[in-house]
XYZ file of C-alpha atoms in Angstrom:
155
model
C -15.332 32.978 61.977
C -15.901 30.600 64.853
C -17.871 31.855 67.864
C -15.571 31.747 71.224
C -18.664 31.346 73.370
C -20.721 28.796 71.876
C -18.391 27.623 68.454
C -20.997 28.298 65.873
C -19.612 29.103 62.700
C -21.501 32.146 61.208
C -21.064 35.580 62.625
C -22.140 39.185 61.339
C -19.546 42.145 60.849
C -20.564 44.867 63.073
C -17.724 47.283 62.401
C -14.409 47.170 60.495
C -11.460 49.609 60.961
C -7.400 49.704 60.728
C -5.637 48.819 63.733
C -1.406 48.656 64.213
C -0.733 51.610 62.282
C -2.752 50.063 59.062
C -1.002 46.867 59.102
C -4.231 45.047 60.608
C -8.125 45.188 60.713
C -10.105 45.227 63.680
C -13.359 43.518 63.063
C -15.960 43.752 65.880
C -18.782 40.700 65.480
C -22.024 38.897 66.314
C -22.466 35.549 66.623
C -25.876 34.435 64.317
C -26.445 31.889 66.913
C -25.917 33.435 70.357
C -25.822 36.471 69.924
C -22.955 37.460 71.907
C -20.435 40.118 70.549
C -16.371 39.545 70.225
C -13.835 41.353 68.239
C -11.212 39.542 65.525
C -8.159 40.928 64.226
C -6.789 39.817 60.557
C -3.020 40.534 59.773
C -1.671 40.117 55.893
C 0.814 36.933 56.335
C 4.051 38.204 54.488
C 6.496 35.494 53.984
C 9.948 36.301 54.130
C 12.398 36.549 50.540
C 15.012 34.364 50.967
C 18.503 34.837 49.233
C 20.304 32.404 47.661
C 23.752 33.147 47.944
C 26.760 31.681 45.698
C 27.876 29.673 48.034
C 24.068 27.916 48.571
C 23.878 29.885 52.308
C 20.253 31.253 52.699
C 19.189 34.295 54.441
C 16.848 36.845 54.640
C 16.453 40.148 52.116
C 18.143 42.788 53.272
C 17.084 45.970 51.359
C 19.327 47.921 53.537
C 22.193 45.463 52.218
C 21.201 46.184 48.715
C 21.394 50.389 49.674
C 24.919 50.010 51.081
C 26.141 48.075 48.261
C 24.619 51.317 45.954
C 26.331 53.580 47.857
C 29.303 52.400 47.617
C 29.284 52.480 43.932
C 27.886 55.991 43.239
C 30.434 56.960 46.130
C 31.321 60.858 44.887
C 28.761 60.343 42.039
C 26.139 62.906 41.691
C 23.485 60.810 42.235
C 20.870 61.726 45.005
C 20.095 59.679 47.738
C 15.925 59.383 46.149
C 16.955 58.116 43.169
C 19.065 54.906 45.340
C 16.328 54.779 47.663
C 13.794 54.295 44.612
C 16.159 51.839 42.746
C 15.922 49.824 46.464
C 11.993 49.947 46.783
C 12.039 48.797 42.495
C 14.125 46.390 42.981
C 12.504 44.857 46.075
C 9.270 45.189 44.852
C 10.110 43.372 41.263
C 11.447 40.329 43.872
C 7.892 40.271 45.909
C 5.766 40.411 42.777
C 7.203 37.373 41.109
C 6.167 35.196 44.341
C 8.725 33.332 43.991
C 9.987 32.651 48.219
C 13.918 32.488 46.687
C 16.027 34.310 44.844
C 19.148 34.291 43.909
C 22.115 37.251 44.766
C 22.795 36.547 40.420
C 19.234 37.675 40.024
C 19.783 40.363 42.286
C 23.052 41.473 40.787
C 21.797 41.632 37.610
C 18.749 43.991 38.212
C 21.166 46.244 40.542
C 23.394 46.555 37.344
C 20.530 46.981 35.045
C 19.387 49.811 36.917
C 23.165 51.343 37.258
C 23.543 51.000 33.846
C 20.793 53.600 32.890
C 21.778 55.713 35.809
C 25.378 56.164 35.865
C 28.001 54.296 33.914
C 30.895 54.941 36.484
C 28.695 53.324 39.209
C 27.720 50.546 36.838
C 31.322 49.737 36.077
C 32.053 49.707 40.038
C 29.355 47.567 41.019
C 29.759 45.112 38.316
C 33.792 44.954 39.086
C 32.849 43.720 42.190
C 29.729 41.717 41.654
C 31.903 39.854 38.488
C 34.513 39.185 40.581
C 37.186 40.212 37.172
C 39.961 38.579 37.208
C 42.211 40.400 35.176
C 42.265 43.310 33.035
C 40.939 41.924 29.945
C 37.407 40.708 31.528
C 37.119 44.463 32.932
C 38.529 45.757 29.441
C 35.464 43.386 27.543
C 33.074 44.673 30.012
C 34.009 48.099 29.429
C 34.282 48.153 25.623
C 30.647 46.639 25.693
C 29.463 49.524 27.869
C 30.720 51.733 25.413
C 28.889 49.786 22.176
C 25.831 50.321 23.905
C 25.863 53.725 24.673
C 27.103 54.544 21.361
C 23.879 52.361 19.831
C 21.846 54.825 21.872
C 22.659 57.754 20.775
């Protein structure tokens, strides 16, 4: 760390502690040259998670997007608001440990319905009728009967 008063380069931690509610570190130095005392604060850099939709628009990851979208398909499910929550903060953190900066809403999709899939079939077959965008009857009939094969596998 530079020195603001005379620019040398090397300076000695004096004391370290959270600042910002945790989300910084207030460091409190001496310069080895000078002598003089000033205080640094580091921040973790977080770069945003961009979605790639269908269409090739960009934005921002929404987790709160992701929540509604769960809600609506365990609507008058019993499925507690925790377990949704948790599938959110899974999901999310899956995204941000790959490092990739983009994702796509397929990639998306397909871990929401992965999850839904272990957690509640009627929710599964919701979300995937409208993240598949079926058709007709017989896509939703294929989808279903291959529901069924694997929860009769598992058994």
């Amino acid at each position: 760390m530079r020195c603001p008063f005379c620019g040398y380069s090397d300076s000695k931690v004096l004391d370290s502690r959270p600042a910002d509610d945790g989300h910084s570190i207030r460091r409190r130095r001496e310069c080895q040259d000078c002598g003089k005392r000033f205080t640094t604060y580091e921040k973790i850099e977080v770069l945003p998670l961009m979605v790639v939709k269908k269409n090739g628009q960009r934005e921002s990851f929404d987790p709160n997007k992701l929540l509604v979208g769960l809600i609506k398909a365990c609507e008058k499910r019993p499925i507690a608001m925790e377990k949704l929550e948790a599938i959110v903060r899974d999901i999310e953190k899956e995204l941000l440990n790959t490092m990739e900066r983009e994702v796509t809403s397929e990639k998306i999709g397909e871990l929401v319905m992965d999850r839904l899939q272990q957690l509640d079939a009627v929710a599964y077959v919701r979300f995937a009728s409208v993240y598949r965008e079926f058709k007709d009857l017989q896509t939703f009939m294929h989808e279903l009967e291959s529901l069924l094969k694997k929860t009769i596998t598992e058994k």
